[in-house]
Coordinates of C-alpha atoms in Angstrom, one line a residue:
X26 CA -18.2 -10.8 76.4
X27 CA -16.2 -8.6 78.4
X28 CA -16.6 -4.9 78.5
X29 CA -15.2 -1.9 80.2
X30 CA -17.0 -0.3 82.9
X31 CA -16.4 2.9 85.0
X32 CA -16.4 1.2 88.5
X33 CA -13.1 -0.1 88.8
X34 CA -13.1 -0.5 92.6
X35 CA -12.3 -3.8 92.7
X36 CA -10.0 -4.1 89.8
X37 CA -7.3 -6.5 90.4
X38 CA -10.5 -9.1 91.4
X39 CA -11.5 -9.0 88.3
X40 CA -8.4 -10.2 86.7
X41 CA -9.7 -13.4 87.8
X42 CA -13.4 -13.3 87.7
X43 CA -13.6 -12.8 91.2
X44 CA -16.8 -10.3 91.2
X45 CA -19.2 -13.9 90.2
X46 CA -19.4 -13.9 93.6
X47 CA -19.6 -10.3 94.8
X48 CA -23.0 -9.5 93.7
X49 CA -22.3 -7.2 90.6
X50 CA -20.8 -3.9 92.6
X51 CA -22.0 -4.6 96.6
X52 CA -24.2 -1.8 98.0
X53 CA -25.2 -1.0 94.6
X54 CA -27.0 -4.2 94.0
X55 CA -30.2 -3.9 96.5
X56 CA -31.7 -6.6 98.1
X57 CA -28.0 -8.2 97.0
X58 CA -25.8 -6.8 100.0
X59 CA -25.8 -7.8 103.4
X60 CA -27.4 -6.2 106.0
X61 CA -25.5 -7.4 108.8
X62 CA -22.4 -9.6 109.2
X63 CA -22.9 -13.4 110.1
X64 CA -24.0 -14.8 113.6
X65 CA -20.9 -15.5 115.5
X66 CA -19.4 -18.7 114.3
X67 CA -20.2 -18.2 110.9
X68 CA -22.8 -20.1 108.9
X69 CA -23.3 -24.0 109.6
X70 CA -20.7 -25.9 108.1
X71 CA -23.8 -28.8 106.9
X72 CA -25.3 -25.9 105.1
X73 CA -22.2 -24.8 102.9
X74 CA -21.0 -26.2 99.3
X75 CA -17.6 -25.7 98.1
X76 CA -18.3 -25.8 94.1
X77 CA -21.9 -25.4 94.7
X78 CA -21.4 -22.3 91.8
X79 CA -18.7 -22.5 89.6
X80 CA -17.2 -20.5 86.5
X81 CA -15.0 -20.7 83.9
X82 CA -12.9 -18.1 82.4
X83 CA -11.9 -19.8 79.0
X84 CA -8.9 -18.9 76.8
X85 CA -10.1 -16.5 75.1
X86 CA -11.8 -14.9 77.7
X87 CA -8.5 -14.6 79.4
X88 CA -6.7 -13.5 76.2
X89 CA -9.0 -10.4 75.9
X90 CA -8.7 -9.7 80.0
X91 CA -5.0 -9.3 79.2
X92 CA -5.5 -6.8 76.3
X93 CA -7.3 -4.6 78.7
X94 CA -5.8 -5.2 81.9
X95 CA -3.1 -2.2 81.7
X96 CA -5.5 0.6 81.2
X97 CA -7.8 -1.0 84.3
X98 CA -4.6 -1.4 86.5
X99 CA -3.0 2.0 85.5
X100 CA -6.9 3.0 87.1
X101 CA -6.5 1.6 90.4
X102 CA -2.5 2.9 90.6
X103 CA -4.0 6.4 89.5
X104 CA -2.8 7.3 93.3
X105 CA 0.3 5.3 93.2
X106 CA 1.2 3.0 96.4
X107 CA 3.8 3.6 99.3
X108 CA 6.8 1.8 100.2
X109 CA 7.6 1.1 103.8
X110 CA 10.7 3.1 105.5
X111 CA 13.4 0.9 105.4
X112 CA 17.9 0.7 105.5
X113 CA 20.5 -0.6 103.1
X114 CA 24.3 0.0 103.4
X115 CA 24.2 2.5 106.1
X116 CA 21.5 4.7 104.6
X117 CA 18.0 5.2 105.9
X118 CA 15.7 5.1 103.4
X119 CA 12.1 6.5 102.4
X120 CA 12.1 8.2 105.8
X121 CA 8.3 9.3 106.7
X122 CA 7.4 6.8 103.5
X123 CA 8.0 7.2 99.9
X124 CA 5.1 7.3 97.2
X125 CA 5.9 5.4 93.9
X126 CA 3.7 6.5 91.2
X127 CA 3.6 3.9 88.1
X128 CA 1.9 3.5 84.8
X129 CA 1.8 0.4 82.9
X130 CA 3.2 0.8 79.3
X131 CA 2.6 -3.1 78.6
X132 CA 1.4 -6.7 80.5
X133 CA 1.1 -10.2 79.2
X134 CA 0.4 -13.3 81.1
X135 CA 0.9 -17.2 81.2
X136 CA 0.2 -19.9 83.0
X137 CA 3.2 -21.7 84.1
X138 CA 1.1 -24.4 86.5
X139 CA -2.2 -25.1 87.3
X140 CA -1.4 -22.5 90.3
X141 CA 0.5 -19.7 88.7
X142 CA 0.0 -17.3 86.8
X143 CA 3.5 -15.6 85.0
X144 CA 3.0 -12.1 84.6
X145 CA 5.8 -9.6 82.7
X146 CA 5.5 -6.0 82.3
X147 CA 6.8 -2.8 81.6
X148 CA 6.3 0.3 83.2
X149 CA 7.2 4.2 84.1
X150 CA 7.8 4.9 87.9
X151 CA 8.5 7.8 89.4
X152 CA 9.2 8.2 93.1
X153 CA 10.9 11.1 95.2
X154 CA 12.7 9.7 98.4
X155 CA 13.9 10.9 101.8
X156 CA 16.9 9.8 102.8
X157 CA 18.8 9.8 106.4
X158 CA 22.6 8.9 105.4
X159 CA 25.1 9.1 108.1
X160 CA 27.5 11.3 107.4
X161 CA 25.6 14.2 105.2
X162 CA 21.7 16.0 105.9
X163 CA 18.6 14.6 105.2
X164 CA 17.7 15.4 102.0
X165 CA 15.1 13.9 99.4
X166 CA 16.2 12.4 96.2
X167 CA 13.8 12.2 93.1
X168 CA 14.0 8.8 91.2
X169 CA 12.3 8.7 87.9
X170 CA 12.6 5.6 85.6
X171 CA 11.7 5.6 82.1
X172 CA 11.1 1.7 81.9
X173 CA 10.4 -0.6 84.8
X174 CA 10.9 -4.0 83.3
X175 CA 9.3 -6.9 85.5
X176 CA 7.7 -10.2 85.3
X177 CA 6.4 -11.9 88.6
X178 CA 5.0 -15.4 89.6
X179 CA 0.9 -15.2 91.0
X180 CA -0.2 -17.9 93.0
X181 CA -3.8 -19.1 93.5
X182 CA -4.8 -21.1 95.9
X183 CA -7.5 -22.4 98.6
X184 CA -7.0 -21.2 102.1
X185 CA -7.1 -24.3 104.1
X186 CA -9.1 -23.3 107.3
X187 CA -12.1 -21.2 105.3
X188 CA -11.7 -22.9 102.1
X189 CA -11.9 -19.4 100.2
X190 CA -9.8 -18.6 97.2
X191 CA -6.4 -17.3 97.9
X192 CA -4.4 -14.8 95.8
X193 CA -0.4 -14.2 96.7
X194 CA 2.4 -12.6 95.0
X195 CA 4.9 -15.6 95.2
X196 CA 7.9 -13.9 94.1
X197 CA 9.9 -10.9 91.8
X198 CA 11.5 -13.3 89.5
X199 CA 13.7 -10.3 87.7
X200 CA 13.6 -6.2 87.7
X201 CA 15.0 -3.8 85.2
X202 CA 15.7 -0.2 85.8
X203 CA 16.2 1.2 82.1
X204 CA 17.0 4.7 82.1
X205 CA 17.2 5.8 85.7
X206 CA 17.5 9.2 87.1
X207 CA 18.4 10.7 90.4
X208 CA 17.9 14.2 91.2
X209 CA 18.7 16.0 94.1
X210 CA 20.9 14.6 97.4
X211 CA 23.9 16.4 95.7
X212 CA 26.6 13.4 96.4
X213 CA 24.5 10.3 96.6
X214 CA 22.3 11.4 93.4
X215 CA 25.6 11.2 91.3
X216 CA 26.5 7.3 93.6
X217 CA 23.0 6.4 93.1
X218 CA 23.2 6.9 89.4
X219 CA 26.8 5.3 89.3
X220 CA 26.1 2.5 91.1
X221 CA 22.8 1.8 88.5
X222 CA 24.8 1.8 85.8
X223 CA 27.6 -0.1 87.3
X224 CA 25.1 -3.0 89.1
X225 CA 22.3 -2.6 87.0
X226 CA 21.5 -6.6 88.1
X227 CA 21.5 -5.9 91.6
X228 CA 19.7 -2.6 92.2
X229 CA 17.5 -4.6 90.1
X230 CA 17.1 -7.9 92.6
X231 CA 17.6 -5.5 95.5
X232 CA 14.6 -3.6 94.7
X233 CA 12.8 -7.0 93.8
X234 CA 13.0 -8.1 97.3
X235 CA 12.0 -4.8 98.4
X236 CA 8.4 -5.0 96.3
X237 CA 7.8 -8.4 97.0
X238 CA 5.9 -7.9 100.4
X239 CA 5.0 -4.5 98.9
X240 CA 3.0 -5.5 96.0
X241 CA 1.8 -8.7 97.6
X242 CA 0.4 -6.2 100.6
X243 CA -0.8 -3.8 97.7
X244 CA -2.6 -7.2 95.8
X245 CA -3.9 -8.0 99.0
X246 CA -5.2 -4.8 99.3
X247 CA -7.1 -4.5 96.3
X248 CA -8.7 -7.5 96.7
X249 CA -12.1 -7.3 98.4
X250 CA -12.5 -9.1 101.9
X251 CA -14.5 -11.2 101.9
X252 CA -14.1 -11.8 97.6
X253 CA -17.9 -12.0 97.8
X254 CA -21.0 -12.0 99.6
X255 CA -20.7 -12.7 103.3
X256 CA -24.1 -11.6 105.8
X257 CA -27.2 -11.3 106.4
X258 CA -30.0 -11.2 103.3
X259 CA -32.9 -8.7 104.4
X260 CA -35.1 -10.9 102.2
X261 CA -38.2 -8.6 103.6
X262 CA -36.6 -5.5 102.0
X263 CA -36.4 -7.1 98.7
X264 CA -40.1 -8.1 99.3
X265 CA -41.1 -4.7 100.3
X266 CA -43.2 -4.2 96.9
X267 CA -45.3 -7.1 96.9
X268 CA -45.6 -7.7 100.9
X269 CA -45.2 -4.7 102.8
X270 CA -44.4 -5.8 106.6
X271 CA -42.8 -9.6 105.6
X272 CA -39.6 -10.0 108.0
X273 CA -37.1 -12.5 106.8
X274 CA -33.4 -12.6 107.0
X275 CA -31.2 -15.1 105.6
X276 CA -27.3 -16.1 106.4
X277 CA -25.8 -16.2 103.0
X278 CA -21.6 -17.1 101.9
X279 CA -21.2 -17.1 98.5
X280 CA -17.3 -16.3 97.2
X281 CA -14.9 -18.0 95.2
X282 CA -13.3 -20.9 96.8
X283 CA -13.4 -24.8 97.0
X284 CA -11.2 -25.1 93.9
X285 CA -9.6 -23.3 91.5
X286 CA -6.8 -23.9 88.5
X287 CA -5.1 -22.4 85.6
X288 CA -5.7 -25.5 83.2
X289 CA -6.2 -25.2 79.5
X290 CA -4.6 -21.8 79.6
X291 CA -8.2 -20.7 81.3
X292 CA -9.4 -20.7 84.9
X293 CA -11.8 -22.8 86.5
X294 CA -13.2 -21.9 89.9
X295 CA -15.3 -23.1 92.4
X296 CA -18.1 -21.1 94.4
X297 CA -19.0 -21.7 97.9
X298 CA -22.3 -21.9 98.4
X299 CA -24.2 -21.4 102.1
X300 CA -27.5 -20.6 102.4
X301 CA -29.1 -20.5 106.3
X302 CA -31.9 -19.2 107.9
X303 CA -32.1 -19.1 111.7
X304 CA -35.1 -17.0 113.8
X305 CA -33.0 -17.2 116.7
X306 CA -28.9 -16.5 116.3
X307 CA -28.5 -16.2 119.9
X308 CA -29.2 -20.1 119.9
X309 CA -26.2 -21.6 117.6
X310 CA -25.3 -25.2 119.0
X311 CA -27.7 -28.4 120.0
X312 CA -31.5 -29.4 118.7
X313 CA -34.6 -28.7 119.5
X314 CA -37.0 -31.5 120.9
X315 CA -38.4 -31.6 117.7
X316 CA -35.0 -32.6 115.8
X317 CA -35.1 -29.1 114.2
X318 CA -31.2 -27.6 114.9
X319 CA -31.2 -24.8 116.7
X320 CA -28.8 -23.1 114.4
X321 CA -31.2 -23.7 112.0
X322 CA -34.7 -22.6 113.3
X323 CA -37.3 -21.9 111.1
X324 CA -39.1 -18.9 111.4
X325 CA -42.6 -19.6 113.5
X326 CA -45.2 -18.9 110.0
X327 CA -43.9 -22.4 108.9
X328 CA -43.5 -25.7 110.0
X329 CA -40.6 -27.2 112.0
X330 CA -38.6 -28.6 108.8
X331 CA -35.3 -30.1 109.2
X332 CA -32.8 -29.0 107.3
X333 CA -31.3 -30.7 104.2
X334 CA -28.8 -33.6 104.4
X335 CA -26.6 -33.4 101.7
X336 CA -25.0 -36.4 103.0
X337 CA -28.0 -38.5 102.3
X338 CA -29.6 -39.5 98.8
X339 CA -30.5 -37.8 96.5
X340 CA -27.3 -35.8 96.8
X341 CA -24.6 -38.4 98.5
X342 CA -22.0 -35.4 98.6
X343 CA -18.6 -35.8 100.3
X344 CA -17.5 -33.9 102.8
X345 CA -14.5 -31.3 102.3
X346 CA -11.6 -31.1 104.8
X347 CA -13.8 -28.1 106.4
X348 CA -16.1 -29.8 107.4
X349 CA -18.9 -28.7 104.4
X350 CA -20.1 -30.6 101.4
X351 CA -18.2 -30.5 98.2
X352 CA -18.9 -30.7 94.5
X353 CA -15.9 -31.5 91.8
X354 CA -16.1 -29.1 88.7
X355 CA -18.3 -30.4 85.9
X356 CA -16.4 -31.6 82.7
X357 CA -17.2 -27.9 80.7
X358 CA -16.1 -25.8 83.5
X359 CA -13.4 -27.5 83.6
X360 CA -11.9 -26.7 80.4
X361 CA -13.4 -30.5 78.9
X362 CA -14.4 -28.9 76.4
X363 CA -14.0 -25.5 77.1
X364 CA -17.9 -23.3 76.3
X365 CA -17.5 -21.6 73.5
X366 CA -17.9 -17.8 74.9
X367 CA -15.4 -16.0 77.2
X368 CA -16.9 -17.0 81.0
X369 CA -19.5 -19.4 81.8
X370 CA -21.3 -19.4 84.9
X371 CA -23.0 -22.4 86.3
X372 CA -24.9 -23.0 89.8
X373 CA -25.9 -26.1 90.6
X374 CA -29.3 -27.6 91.4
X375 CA -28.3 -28.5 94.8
X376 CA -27.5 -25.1 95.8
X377 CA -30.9 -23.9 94.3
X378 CA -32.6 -26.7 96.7
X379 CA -30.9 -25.3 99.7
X380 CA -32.0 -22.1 98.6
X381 CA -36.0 -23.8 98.2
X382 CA -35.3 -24.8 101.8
X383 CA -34.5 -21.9 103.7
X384 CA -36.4 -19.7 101.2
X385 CA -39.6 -21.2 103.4
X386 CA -37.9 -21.4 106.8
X387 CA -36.5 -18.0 106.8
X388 CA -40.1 -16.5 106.4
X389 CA -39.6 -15.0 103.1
X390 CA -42.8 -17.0 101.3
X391 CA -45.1 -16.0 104.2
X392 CA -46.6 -13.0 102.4
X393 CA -49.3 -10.6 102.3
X394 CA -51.0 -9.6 98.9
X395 CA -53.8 -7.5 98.8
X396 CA -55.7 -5.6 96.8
X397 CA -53.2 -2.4 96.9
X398 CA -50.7 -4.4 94.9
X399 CA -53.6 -6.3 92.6
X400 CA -56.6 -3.9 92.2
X401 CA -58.6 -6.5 90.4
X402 CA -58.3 -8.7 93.5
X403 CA -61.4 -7.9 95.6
X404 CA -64.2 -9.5 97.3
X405 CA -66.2 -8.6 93.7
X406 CA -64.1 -10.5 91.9
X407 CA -63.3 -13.6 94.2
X408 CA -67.3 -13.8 94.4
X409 CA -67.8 -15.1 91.0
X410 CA -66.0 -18.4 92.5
X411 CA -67.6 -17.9 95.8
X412 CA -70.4 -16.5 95.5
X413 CA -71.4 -16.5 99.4
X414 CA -68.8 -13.4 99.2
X415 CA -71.2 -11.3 97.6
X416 CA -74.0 -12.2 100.4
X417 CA -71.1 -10.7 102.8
X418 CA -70.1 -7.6 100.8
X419 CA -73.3 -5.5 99.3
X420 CA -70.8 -2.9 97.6
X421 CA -68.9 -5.5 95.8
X422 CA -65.6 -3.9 96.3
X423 CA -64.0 -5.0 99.8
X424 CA -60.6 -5.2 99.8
X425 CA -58.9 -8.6 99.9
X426 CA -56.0 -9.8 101.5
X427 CA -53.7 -13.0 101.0
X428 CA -51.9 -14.4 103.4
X429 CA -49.4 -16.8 102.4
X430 CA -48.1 -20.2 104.8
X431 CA -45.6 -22.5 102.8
X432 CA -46.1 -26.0 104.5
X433 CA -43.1 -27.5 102.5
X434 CA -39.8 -27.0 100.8
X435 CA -39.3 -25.4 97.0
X436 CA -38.0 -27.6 94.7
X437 CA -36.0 -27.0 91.7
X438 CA -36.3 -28.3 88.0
X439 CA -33.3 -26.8 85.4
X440 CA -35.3 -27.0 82.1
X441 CA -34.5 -25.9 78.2
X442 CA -36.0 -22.1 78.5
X443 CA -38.9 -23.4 76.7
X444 CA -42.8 -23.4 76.9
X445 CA -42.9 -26.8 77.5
X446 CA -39.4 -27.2 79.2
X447 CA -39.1 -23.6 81.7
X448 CA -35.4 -22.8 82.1
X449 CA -37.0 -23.1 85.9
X450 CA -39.5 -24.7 87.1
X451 CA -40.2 -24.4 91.3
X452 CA -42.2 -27.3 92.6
X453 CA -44.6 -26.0 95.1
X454 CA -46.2 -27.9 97.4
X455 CA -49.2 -27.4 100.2
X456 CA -48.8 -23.7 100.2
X457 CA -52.0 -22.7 102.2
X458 CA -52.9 -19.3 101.1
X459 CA -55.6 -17.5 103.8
X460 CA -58.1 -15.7 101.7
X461 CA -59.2 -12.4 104.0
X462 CA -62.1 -10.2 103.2
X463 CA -62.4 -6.6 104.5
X464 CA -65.9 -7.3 105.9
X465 CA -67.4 -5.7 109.6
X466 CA -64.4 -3.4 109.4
X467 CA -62.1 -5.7 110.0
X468 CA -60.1 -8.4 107.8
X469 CA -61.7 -11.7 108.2
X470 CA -60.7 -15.2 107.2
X471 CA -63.4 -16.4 104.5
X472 CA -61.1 -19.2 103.6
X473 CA -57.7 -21.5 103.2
X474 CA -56.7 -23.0 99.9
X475 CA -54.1 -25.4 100.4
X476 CA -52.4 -24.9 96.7
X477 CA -49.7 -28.0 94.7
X478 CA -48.2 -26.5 91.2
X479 CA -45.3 -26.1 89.6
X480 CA -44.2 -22.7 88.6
X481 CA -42.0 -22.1 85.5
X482 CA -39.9 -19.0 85.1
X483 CA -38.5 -18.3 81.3
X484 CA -35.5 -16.3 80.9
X485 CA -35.2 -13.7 77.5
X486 CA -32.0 -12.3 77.1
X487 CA -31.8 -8.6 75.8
X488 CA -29.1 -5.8 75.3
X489 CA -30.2 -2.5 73.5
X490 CA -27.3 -0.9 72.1
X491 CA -24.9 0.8 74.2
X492 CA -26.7 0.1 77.4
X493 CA -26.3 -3.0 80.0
X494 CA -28.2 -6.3 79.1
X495 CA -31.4 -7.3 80.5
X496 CA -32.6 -10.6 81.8
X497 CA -36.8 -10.6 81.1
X498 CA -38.4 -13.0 83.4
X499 CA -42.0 -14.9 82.2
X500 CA -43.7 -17.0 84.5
X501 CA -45.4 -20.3 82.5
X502 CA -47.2 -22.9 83.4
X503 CA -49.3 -21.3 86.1
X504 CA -53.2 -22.3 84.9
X505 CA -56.3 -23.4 86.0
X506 CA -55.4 -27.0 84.5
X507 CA -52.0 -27.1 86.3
X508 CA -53.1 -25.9 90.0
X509 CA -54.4 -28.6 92.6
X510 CA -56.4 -27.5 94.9
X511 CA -57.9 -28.6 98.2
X512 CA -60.2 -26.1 100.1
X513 CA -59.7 -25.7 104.2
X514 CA -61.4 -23.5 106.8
X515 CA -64.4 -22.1 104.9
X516 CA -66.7 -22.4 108.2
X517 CA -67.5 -18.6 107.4
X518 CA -69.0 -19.5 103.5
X519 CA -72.0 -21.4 102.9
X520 CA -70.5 -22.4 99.3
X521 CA -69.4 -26.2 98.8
X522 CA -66.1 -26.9 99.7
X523 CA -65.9 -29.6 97.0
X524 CA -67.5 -26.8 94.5
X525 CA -65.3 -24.5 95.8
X526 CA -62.0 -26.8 94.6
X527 CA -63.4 -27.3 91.1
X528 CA -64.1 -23.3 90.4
X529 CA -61.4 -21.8 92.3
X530 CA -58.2 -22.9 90.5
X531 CA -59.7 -20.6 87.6
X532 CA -58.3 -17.9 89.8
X533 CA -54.9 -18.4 88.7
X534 CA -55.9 -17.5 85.3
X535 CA -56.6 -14.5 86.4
X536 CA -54.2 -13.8 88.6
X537 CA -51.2 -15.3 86.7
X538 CA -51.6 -12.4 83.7
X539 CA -51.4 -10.1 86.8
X540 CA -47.7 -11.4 88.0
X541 CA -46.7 -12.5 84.9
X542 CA -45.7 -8.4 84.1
X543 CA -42.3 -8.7 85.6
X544 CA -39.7 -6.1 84.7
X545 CA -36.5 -6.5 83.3
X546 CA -33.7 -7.2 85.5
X547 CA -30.4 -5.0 84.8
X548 CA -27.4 -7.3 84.8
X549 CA -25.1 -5.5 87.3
X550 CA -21.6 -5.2 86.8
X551 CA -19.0 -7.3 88.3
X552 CA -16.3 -5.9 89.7
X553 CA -15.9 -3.1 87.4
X554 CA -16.6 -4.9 83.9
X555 CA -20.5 -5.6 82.4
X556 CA -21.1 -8.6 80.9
X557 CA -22.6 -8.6 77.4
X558 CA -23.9 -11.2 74.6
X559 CA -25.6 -13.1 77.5

């Protein structure tokens, strides 16, 4: 399931399936990267779940990370690291910095706890080092060492104040220097090499404590910060092509954290989930006369809904020590049993209804269609239902625009990825949809549909040879039969309102065929691997 890529910029993060929450490569994923970092304080702790996504890396996954791991690492050393100037008997050491360039040779990992990860290694390093000693002139000495021999402890863990997943070289638990060389430094070359063959043990433990903050700096270093997706959405952007003009920003946190363990020889980790939409950031603490929070304001197309409780039934979460709701890994991504393919990803239905929530409030649902994006969508067409439209427009052809005004929530069904059962179905209730004709030069409001359905979304997985896989979306269930419909402000038609609601839902089967032509969507690559046999 894991393949090679050519984007290796966040390597070592993928050694743990880190990228789940990155996005695929951030600022190559669209609408997917932030715009803008957080509002000050961060998103709204009653808004956040810790294991609101989770993933599991299973054994074998992990077994085939290791067989790649050197050529990805010997990638991200390509421009080797530095070590810090430093002293040792006398001797001033890596003077202006020394360079170490290494290449892996061989890796192999095991878990030793729930929270470590063992690995051992072998590797060619080469290094050339200025050196101050007392007595003699500076003068640089080139170490080269046909095999570096290592094995270090990794530990993984949850930071306790952000709850995010924690990476840390614990410790250098032994270091081999097999076949050394020094060149240059006349004297100390020939002490150097003498004292490597004589204290092979303790060169070896000395330079262990040396690289312990090194590499640990160098880990930390690789690691992206945050190990996700921390900001602001432009959700408008990503609507650009169907609503030109919609403004809508949500606060979004999704990165590993919450949980995580090496159990089963696999990894299971926990996502945290926070979804927020606020009109007003400059507003962050109390509540509005209306109960509404103000760090939670909903944009002013929709109405004042209070956001979720997840404290409250249905969901009856507990809270974490931070403060935000939490959600315990579920049995297979936890190893019990373990899925049968190398990673499985999971996100929870509570996480997709805090996305139905702020979805609405941010402003992202209040759209405008027209007839530029749907040519068949025209005052001609809409007058075969209303027929008091073609009174209005003698050519037939006015342009018609609809304006969208969500009145509640989206809700979220996780089906079988079947007609009957949609692998998603979005409940959608009292979305008012203002139907405006371009009559008298000017848009006006011939009507309001107030609109109930359920929307299902199908998913078809695809991967042509040798390219990325594809996830097809199909909208189902969106017909005539399945569309309740009650008809609202239609002063400016003569037609019957009651007529109106018994003709008008066929305009979803027109419409729906229209949608329902939705491209394939490129699975991007995490972290510098694609994922494949979806």
């Amino acid at each position: 399931m894991f393949a090679r890529s050519t984007a290796l910029d966040r390597v070592l993060s993928v050694l743990f399936i880190l990228a789940f929450g990155a996005c695929g490569n951030i600022g190559g994923c669209g609408a997917c990267s932030a715009s803008a970092p957080l509002p000050t304080g961060g998103l709204p702790a009653n808004q956040t779940i810790e294991g609101g996504a989770q993933v599991r890396v299973t054994p074998q996954g992990f077994t085939k990370l290791t067989q790649i791991l050197p050529a990805v690492l010997n990638s991200s050393f390509a421009s080797g690291f530095q070590i810090p100037q430093g002293s040792a008997l006398g001797v001033d050491y890596c003077v202006g910095n020394c360079q170490v360039n290494v290449s892996l040779t061989a890796l192999s990992t095991s878990v030793t706890s729930s929270q470590t990860l063992h690995i051992a290694f072998d590797a060619h390093a080469s290094t050339a080092v200025r050196v101050s000693p007392p007595i003699f002139s500076d003068c640089t000495m080139t170490v080269d060492v046909a095999d570096v021999a290592a094995d270090m402890d990794l530990t993984l863990g949850v930071d306790p104040t952000t709850g995010e997943l924690t990476i840390h070289l614990a410790q250098v638990n032994g270091l081999q220097l097999n076949g050394a060389t020094y060149n240059g430094c006349s004297i100390l070359s020939f002490v150097a090499s003498l004292v490597t063959d004589i204290l092979d043990s303790f060169v070896g433990q000395f330079v262990a404590q040396l690289l312990t903050p090194v590499i640990d700096q160098i880990v930390q270093g690789l690691l992206p910060h945050p190990l996700g997706l921390a900001g602001m959405l432009d959700v408008g952007k990503l609507l650009g092509g169907v609503s030109p003009g919609t403004v809508a920003e949500m606060e979004a946190r999704l990165v590993p954290g919450g949980y995580v363990a090496l159990n089963g020889n696999g990894l299971s980790l926990g996502m945290i989930t926070g979804i927020n939409s606020d009109i007003d950031p400059s507003t962050r603490s109390g509540t509005r006369p209306d109960g509404v929070p103000y760090v939670s304001e909903p944009a002013l197309c929709v109405p004042p809904l209070s956001a979720p409780n997840f404290a409250g039934a249905p969901f009856n979460l507990p809270f974490s020590p931070r403060n935000t709701f939490a959600m315990n890994p579920a049995d297979e991504f936890d190893g019990m049993p373990d899925p049968t393919t190398d990673i499985a990803m999971g996100i929870s239905q509570t996480t997709l209804d805090l996305l139905g929530h702020h979805a609405v409030t941010s402003g992202g649902m209040c759209l405008g269609i027209g007839t530029s994006l749907i040519p068949q969508l025209n005052a001609g067409t809409i007058s075969l239902f209303v027929p008091a439209l073609a009174d209005l427009d003698d050519s037939g052809k006015a342009p018609l625009l609809l304006v969208t005004r969500p009145q509640r929530e989206l809700t979220f069904t996780i089906g079988d990825n079947t007609t009957t059962s949609p692998a998603l179905t979005i409940g959608i209730s009292h979305l008012e949809v203002d139907f405006y004709a371009f009559l008298y030069e000017r848009y006006t409001r011939a009507f309001t549909l107030d609109l109930t359905l359920n929307a299902g979304v199908n998913l078809t997985f695809s991967q042509p040879p040798g390219m990325p896989a594809m996830i097809t979306p199909t909208l189902v269930g969106i017909s005539s039969s399945n569309v309740t419909v009650k008809v609202l402000n239609s002063d400016f038609v003569t037609d019957d309102p009651t007529h109106l609601e018994i003709v008008l839902p066929s305009v979803f089967d027109l419409v729906t065929p229209l949608l329902g032509n939705i491209q394939p969507i490129q699975v991007p690559n995490f972290a510098g691997f694609a994922l494949g046999n979806l």
